[in-house]
PDB file of C-alpha atoms in Angstrom:
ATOM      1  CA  UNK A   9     105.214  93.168  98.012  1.00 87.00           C
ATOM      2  CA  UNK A  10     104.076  90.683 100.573  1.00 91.00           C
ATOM      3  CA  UNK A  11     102.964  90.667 104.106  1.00 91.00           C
ATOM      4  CA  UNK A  12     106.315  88.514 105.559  1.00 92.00           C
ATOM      5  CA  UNK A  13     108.436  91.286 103.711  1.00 92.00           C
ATOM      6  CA  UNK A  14     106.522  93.890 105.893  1.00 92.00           C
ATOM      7  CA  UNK A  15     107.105  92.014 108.792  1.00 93.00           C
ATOM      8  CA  UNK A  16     110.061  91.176 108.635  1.00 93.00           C
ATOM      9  CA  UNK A  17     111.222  95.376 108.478  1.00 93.00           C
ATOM     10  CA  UNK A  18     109.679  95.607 111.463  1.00 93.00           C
ATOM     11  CA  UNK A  19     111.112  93.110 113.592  1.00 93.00           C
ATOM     12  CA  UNK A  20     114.087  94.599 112.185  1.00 93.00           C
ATOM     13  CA  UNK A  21     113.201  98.045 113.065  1.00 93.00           C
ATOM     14  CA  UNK A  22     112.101  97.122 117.205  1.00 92.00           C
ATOM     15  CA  UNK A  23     114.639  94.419 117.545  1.00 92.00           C
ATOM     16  CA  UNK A  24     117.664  96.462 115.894  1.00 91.00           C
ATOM     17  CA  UNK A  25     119.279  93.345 114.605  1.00 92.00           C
ATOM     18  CA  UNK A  26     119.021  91.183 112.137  1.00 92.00           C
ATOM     19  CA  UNK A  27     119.183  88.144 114.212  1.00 91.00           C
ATOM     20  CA  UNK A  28     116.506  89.625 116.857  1.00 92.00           C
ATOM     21  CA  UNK A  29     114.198  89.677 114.308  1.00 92.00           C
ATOM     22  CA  UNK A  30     115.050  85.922 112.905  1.00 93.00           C
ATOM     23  CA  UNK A  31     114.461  85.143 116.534  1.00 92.00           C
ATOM     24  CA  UNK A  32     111.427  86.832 116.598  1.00 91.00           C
ATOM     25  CA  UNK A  33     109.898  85.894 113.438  1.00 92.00           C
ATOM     26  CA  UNK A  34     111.533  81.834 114.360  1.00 92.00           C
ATOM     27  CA  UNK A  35     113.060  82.168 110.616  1.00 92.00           C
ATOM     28  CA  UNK A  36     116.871  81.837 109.758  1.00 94.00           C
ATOM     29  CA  UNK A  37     118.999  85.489 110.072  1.00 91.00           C
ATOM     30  CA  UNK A  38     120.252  84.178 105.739  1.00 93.00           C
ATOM     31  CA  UNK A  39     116.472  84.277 105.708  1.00 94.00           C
ATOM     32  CA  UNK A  40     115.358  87.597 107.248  1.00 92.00           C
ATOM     33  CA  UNK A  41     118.070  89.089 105.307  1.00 92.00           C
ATOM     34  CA  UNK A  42     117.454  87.768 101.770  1.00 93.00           C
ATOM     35  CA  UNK A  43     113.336  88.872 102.428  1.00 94.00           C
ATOM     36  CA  UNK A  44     114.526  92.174 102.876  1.00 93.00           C
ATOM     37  CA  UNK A  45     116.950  92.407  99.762  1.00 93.00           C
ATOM     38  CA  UNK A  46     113.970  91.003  97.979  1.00 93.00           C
ATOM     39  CA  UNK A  47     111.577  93.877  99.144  1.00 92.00           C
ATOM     40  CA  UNK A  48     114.394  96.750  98.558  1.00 92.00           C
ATOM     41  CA  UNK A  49     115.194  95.063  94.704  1.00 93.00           C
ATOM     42  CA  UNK A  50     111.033  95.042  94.111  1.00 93.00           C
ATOM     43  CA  UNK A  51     110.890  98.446  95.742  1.00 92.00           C
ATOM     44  CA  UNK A  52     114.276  99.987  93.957  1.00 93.00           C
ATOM     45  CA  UNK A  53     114.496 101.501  97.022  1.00 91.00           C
ATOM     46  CA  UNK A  54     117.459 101.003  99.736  1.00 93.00           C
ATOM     47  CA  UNK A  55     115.660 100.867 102.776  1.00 93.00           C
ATOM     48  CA  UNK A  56     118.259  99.726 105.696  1.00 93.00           C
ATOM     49  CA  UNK A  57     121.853 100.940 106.133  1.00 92.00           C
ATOM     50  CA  UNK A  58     123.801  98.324 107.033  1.00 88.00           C
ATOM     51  CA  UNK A  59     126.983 100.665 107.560  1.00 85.00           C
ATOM     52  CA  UNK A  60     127.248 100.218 111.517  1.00 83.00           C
ATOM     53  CA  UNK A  61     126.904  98.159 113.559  1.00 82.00           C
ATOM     54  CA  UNK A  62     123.246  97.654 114.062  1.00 89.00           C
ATOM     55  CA  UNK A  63     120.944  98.139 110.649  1.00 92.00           C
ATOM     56  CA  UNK A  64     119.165 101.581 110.637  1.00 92.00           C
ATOM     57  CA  UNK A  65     116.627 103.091 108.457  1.00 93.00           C
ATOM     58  CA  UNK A  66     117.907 104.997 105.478  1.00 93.00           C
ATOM     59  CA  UNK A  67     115.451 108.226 104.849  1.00 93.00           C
ATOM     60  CA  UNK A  68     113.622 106.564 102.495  1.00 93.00           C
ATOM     61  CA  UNK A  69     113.156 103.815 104.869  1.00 91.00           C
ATOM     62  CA  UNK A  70     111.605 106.236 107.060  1.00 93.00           C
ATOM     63  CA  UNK A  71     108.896 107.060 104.840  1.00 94.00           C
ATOM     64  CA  UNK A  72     108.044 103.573 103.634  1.00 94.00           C
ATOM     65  CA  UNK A  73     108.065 102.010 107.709  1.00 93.00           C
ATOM     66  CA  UNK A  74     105.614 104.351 108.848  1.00 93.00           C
ATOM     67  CA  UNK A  75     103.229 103.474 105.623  1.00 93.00           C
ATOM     68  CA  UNK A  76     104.263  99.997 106.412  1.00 92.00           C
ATOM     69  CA  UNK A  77     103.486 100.254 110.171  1.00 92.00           C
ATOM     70  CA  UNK A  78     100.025 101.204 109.336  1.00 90.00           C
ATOM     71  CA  UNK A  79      99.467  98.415 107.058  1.00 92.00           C
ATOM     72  CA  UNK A  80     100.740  96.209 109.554  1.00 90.00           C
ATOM     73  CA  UNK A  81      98.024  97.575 111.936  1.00 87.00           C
ATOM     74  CA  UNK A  82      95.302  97.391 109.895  1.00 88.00           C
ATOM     75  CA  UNK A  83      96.563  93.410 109.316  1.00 88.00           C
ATOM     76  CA  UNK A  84      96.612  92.837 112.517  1.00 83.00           C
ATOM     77  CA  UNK A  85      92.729  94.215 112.735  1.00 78.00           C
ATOM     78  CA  UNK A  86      91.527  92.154 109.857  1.00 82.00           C
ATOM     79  CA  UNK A  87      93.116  89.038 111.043  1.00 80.00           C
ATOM     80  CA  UNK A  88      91.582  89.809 114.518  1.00 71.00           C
ATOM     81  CA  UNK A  89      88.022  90.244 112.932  1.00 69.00           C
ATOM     82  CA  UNK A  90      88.479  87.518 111.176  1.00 73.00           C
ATOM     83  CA  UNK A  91      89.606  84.951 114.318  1.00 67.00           C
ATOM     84  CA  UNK A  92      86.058  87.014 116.136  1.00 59.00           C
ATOM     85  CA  UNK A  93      83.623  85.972 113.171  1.00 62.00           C
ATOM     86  CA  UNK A  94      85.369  82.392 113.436  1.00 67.00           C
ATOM     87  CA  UNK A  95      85.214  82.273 116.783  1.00 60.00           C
ATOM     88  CA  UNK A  96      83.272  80.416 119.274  1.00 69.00           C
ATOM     89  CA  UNK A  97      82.889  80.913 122.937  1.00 76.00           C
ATOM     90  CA  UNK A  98      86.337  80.653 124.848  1.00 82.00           C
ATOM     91  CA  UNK A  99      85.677  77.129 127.168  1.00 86.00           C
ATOM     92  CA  UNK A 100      88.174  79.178 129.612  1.00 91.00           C
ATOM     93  CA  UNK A 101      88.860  82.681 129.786  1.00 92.00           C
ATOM     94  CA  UNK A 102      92.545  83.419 132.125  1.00 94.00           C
ATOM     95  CA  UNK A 103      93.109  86.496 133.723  1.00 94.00           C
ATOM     96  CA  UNK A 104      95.918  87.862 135.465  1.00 95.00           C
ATOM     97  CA  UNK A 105      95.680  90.525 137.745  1.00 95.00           C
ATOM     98  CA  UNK A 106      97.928  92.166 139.844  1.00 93.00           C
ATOM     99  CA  UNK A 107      97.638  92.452 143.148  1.00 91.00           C
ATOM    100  CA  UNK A 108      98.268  96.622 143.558  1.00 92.00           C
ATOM    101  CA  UNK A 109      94.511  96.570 141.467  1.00 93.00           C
ATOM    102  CA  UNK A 110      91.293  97.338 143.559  1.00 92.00           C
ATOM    103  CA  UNK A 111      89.438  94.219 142.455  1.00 91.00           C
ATOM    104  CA  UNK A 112      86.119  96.398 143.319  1.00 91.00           C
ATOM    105  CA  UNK A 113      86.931  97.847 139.397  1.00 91.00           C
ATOM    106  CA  UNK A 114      87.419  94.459 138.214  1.00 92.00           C
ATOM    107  CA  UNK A 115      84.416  92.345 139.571  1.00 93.00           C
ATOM    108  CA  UNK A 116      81.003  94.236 137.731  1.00 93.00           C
ATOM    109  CA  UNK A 117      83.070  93.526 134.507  1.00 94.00           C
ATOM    110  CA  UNK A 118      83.683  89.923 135.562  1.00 93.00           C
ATOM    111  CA  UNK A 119      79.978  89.691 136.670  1.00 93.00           C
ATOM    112  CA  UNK A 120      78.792  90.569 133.298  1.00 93.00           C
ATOM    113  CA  UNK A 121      81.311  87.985 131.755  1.00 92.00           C
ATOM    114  CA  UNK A 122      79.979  85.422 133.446  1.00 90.00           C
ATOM    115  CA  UNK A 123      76.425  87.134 132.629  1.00 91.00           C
ATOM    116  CA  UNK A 124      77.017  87.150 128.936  1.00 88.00           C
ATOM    117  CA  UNK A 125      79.103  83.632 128.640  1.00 88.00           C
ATOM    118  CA  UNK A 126      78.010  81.151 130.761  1.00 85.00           C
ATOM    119  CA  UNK A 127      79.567  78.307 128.984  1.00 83.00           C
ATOM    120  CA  UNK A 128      83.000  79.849 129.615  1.00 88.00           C
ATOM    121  CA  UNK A 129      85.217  79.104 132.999  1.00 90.00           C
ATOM    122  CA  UNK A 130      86.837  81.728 134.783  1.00 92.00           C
ATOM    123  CA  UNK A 131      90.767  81.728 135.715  1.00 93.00           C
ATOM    124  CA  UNK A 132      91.871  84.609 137.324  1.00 93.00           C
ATOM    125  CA  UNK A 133      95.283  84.355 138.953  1.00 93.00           C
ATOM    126  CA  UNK A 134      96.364  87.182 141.583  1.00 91.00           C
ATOM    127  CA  UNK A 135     100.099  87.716 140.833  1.00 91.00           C
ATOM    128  CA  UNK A 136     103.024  89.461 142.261  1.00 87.00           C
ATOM    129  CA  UNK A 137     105.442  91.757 140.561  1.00 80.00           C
ATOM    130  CA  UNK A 138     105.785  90.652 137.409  1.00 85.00           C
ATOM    131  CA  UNK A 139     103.785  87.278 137.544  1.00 89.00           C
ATOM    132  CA  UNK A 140     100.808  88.766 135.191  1.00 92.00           C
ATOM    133  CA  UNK A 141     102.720  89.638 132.341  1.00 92.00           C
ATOM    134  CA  UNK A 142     104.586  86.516 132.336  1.00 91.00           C
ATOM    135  CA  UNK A 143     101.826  84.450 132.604  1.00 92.00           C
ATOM    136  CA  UNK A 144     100.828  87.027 129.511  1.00 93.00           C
ATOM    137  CA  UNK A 145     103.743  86.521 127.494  1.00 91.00           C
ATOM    138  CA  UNK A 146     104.153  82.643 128.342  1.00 90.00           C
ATOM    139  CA  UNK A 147     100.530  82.338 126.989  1.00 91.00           C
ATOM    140  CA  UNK A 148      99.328  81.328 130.162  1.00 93.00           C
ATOM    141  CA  UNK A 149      96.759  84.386 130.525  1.00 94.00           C
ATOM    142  CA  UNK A 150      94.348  85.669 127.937  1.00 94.00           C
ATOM    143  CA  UNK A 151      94.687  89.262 129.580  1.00 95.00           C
ATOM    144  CA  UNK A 152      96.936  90.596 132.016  1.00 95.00           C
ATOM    145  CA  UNK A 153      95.977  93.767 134.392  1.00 95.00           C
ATOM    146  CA  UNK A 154      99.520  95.075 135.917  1.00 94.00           C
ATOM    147  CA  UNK A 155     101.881  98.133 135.763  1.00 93.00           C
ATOM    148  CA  UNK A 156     104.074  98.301 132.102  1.00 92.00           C
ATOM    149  CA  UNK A 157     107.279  97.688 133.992  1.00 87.00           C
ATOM    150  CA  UNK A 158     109.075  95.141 131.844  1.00 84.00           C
ATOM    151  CA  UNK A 159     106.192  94.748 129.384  1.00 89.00           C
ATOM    152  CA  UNK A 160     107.589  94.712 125.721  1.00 87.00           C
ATOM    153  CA  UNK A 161     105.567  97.679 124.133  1.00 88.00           C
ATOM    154  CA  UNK A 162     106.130  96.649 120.863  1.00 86.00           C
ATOM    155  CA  UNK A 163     104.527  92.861 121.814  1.00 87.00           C
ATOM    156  CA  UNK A 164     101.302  94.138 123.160  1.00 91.00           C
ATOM    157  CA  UNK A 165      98.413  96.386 123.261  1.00 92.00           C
ATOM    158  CA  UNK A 166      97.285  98.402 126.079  1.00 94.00           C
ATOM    159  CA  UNK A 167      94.217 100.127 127.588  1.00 93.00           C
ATOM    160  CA  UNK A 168      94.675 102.218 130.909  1.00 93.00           C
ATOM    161  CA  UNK A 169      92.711 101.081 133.842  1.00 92.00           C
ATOM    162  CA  UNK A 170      93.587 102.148 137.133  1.00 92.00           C
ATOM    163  CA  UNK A 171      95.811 104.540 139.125  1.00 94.00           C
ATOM    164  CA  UNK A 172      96.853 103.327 142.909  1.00 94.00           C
ATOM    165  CA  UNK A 173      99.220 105.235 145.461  1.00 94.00           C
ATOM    166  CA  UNK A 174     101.767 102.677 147.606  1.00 93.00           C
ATOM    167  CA  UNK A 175     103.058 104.280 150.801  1.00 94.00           C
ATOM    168  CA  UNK A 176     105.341 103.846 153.075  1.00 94.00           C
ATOM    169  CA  UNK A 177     103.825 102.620 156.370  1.00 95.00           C
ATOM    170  CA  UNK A 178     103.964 101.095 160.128  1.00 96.00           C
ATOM    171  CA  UNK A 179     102.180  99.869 163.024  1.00 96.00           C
ATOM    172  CA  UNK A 180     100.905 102.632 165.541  1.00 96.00           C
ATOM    173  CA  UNK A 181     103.594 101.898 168.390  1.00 96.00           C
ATOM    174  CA  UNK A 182     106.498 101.577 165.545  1.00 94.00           C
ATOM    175  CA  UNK A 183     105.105 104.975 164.355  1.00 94.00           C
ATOM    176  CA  UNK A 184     105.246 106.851 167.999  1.00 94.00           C
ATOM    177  CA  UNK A 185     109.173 105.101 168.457  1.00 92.00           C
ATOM    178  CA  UNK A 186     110.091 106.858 165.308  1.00 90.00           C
ATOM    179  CA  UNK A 187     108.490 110.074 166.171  1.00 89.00           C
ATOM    180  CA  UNK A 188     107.150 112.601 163.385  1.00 86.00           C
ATOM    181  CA  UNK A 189     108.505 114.083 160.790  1.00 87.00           C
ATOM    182  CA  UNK A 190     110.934 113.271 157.970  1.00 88.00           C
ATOM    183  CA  UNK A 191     112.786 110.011 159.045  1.00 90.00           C
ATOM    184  CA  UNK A 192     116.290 109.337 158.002  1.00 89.00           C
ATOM    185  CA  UNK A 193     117.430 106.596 155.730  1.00 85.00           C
ATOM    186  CA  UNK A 194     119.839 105.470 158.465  1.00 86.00           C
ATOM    187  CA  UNK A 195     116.842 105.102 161.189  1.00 85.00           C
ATOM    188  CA  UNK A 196     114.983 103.327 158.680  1.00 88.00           C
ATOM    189  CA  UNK A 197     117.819 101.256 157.333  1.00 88.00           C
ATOM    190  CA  UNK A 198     118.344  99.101 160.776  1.00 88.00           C
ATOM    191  CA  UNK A 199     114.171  98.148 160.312  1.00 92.00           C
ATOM    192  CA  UNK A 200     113.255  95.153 158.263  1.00 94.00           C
ATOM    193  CA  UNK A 201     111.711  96.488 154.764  1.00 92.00           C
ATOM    194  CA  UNK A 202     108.981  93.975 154.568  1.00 94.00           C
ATOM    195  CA  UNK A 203     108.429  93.285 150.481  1.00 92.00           C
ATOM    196  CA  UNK A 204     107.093  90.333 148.732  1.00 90.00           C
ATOM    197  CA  UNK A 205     108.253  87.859 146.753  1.00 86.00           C
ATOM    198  CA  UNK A 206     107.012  87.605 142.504  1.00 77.00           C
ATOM    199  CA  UNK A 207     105.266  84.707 140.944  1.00 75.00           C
ATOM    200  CA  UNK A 208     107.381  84.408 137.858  1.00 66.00           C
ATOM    201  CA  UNK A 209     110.163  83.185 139.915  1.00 61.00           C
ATOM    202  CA  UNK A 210     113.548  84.514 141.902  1.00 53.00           C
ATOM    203  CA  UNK A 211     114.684  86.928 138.971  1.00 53.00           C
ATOM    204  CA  UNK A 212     111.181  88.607 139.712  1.00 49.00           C
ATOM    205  CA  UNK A 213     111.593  89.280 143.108  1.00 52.00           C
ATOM    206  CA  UNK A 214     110.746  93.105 144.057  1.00 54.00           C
ATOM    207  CA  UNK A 215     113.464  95.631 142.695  1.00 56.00           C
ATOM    208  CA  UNK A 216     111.864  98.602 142.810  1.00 65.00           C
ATOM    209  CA  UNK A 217     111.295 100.482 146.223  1.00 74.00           C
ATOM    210  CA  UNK A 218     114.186  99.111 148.047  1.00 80.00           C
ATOM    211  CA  UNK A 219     115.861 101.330 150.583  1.00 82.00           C
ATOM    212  CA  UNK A 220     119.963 100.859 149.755  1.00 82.00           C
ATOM    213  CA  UNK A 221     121.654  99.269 152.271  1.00 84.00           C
ATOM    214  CA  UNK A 222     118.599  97.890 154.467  1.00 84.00           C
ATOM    215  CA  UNK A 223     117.398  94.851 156.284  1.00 89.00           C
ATOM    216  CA  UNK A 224     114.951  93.181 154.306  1.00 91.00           C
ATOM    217  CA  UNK A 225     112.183  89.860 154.943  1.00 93.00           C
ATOM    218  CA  UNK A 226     110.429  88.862 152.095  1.00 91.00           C
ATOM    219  CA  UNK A 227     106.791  87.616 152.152  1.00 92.00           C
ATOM    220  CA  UNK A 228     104.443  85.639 149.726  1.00 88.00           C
ATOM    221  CA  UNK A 229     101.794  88.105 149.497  1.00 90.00           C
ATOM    222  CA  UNK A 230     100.340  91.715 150.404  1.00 92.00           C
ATOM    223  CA  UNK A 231      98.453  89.782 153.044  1.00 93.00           C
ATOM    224  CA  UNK A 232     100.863  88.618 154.743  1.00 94.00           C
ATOM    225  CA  UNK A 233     102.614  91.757 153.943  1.00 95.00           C
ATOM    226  CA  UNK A 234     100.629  94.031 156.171  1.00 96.00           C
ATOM    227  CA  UNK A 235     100.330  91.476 158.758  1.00 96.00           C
ATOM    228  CA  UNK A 236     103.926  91.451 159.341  1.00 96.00           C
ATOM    229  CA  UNK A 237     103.509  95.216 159.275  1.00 97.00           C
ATOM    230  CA  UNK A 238     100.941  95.482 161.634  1.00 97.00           C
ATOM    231  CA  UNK A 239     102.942  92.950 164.293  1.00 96.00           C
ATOM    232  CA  UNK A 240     105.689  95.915 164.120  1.00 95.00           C
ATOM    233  CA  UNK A 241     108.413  93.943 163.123  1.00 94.00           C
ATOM    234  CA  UNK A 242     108.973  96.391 160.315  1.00 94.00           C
ATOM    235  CA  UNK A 243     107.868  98.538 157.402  1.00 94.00           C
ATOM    236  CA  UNK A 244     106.839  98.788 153.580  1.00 93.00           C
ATOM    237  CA  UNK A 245     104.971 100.137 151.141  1.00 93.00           C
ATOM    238  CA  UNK A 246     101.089  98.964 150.875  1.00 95.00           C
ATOM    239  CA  UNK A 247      98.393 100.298 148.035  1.00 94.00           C
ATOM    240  CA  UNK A 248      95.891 102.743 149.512  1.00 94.00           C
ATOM    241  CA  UNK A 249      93.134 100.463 149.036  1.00 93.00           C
ATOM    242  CA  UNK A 250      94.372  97.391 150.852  1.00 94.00           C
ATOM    243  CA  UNK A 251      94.636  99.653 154.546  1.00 95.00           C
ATOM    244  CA  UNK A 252      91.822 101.585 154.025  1.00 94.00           C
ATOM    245  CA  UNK A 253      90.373 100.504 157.707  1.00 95.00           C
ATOM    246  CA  UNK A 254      93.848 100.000 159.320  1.00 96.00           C
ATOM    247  CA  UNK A 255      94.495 104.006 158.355  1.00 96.00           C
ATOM    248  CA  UNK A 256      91.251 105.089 159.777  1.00 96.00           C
ATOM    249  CA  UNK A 257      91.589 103.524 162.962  1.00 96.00           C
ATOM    250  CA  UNK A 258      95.374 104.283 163.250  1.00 96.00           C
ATOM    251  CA  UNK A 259      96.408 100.784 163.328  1.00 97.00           C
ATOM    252  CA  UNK A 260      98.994 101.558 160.555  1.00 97.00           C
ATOM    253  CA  UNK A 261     100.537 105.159 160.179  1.00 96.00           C
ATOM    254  CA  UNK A 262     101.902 106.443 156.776  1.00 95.00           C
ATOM    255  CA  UNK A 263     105.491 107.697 157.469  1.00 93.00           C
ATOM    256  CA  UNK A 264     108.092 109.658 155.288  1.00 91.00           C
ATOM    257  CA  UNK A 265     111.047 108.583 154.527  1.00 88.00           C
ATOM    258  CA  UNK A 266     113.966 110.339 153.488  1.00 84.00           C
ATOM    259  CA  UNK A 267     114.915 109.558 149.923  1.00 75.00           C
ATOM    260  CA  UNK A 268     111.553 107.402 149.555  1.00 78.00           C
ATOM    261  CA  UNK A 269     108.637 109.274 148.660  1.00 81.00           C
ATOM    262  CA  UNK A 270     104.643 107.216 147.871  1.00 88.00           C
ATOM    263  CA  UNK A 271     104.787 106.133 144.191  1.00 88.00           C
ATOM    264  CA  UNK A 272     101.889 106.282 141.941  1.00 91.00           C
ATOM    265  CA  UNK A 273     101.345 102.873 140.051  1.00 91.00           C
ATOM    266  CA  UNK A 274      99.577 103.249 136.780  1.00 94.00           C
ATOM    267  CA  UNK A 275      97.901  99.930 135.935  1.00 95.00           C
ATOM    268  CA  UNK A 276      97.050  98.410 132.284  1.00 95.00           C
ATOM    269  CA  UNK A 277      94.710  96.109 131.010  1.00 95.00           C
ATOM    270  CA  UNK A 278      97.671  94.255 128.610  1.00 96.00           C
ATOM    271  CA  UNK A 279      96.738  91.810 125.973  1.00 94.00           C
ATOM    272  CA  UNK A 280      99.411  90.277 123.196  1.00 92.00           C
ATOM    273  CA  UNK A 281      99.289  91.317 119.412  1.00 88.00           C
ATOM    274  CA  UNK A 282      99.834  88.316 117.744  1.00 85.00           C
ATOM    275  CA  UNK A 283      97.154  85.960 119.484  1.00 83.00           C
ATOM    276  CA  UNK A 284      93.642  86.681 118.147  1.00 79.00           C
ATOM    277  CA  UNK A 285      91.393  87.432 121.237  1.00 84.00           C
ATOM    278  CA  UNK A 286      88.326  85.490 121.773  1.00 85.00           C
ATOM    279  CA  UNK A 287      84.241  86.865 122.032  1.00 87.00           C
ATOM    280  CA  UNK A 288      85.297  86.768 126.093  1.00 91.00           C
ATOM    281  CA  UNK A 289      88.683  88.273 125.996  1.00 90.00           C
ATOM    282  CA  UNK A 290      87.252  91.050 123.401  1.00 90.00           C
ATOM    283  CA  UNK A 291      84.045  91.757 125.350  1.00 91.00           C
ATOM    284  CA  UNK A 292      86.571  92.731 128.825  1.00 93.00           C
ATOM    285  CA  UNK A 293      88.734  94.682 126.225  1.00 92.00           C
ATOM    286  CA  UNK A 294      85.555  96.959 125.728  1.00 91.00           C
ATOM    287  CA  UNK A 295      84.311  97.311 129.113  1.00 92.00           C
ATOM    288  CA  UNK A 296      87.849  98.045 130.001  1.00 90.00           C
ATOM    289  CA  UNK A 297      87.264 100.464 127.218  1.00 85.00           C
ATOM    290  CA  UNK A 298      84.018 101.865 128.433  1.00 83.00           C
ATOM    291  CA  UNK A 299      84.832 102.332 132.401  1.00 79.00           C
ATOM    292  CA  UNK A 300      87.815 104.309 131.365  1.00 70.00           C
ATOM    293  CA  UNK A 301      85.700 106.701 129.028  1.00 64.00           C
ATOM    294  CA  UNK A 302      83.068 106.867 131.618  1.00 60.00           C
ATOM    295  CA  UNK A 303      85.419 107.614 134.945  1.00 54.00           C
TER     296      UNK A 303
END
């Protein structure tokens, strides 16, 4: 039994196909498939049924992926400790963060990075929608710091980090217009929805929160976001900690919208499986770690 065999069932397992897991492995689908008749003629054992369409697990299959799954893990650990004890100081560390996180929980950790490795230069890119994890996934970023939306789960490993609430707000005078209460879609549908533009590029422009059927201007950045906002030439959602003054003095006014209710955001340190972190990139993983175990 080797270690390809192994990984090859997997990227058969999360792919589904065959030829998703020749892409994913770069190997040939003749390939992929003549690895795994190799490991079921070794084994005696059928583990895929290739009846329908898409390959599936047979029952014995079951019971030798999750044993395989775990010695895939612990593979993935030795390598990594491995790539540590070889390992020098990174000569750049790149971090991307997205901008929904309160950097006030990022900057101790990146104090002490710069504490501990002074050798090492700091990149850290604020990103839009899904700009961190591409940068991630391009290999552009050591870590990434964003929601999961779009992330492949079965690419990466995560550590939680943050929690923020987005809300729906205005400006003071657009707030009194409206009046209070519950506001109807079709009020708010004749405003501009102010939203901002992602850094991977047009197919990562904002999808989520988007009232059906409204006006909409698109911005560059939350900055520019709220100062639209505040000029009252229309609404959109804003984290909690980036209108923290503009709330207390009343510049800008949480409203409710029909349909459209605050959304909590659950942010994620992200890093990829198959890259081997770094003494920099592995010393953030554990004070990740430790502010999450000490909140």
């Amino acid at each position: 039994m080797k270690h390809s065999q192994l990984l090859a069932l997997d990227a058969i397992v999360t792919t589904g196909t065959f030829r998703g897991a020749a892409e994913r492995l770069h190997k040939s689908q003749s390939a992929i498939s003549h690895t795994i008749r190799q490991l079921e003629d070794e084994l005696d054992l059928k583990l895929l049924s290739r009846d329908a369409y898409r390959p599936t697990l047979t029952a014995e299959g079951r019971v030798f992926y999750r044993e395989a799954s775990r010695v895939l893990t612990q593979m993935r650990e030795l390598n990594a400790t491995a790539a540590r004890l070889r390992a020098q100081e990174e000569p750049e560390f790149c971090l991307a963060v997205s901008a929904t996180l309160p950097l006030d929980l990022l900057l101790p950790m990146v104090s002490e990075l710069g504490n501990r490795f002074p050798a090492t230069q700091l990149r850290l890119s604020t990103e839009m929608m899904g700009g961190a994890i591409a940068r991630l996934i391009e290999g552009r970023a050591d870590v990434a710091i964003a929601t999961l939306d779009g992330v492949p789960l079965d690419e990466v490993e995560i550590r939680p980090m943050a929690v923020v609430m987005i809300r729906p707000v205005v400006c003071r005078e657009l707030a009194e217009r409206l009046g209070p209460g519950s506001l109807p879609r079709s009020a708010m549908q004749a405003l501009p929805q102010i939203v901002v533009a992602g850094t991977a590029g047009a197919r990562d422009d904002q999808s989520r929160d988007l009232l059906p059927g409204g006006r909409r201007w698109t911005v560059s950045d939350f900055a520019a976001k709220k100062q639209v906002i505040l000029s009252g030439q229309g609404w959109g959602g804003l984290p909690d900690h980036l209108m923290l003054q503009e709330i207390a003095d009343g510049s800008l006014v949480p409203i409710e919208v029909d349909g459209f209710r605050p959304r909590r955001s659950e942010i994620f340190a992200i890093r990829r499986r198959d890259t081997a972190p770094g003494p920099v990139a592995s010393a953030l993983w554990n004070l990740v770690l430790d502010s999450t175990e000490s909140a």
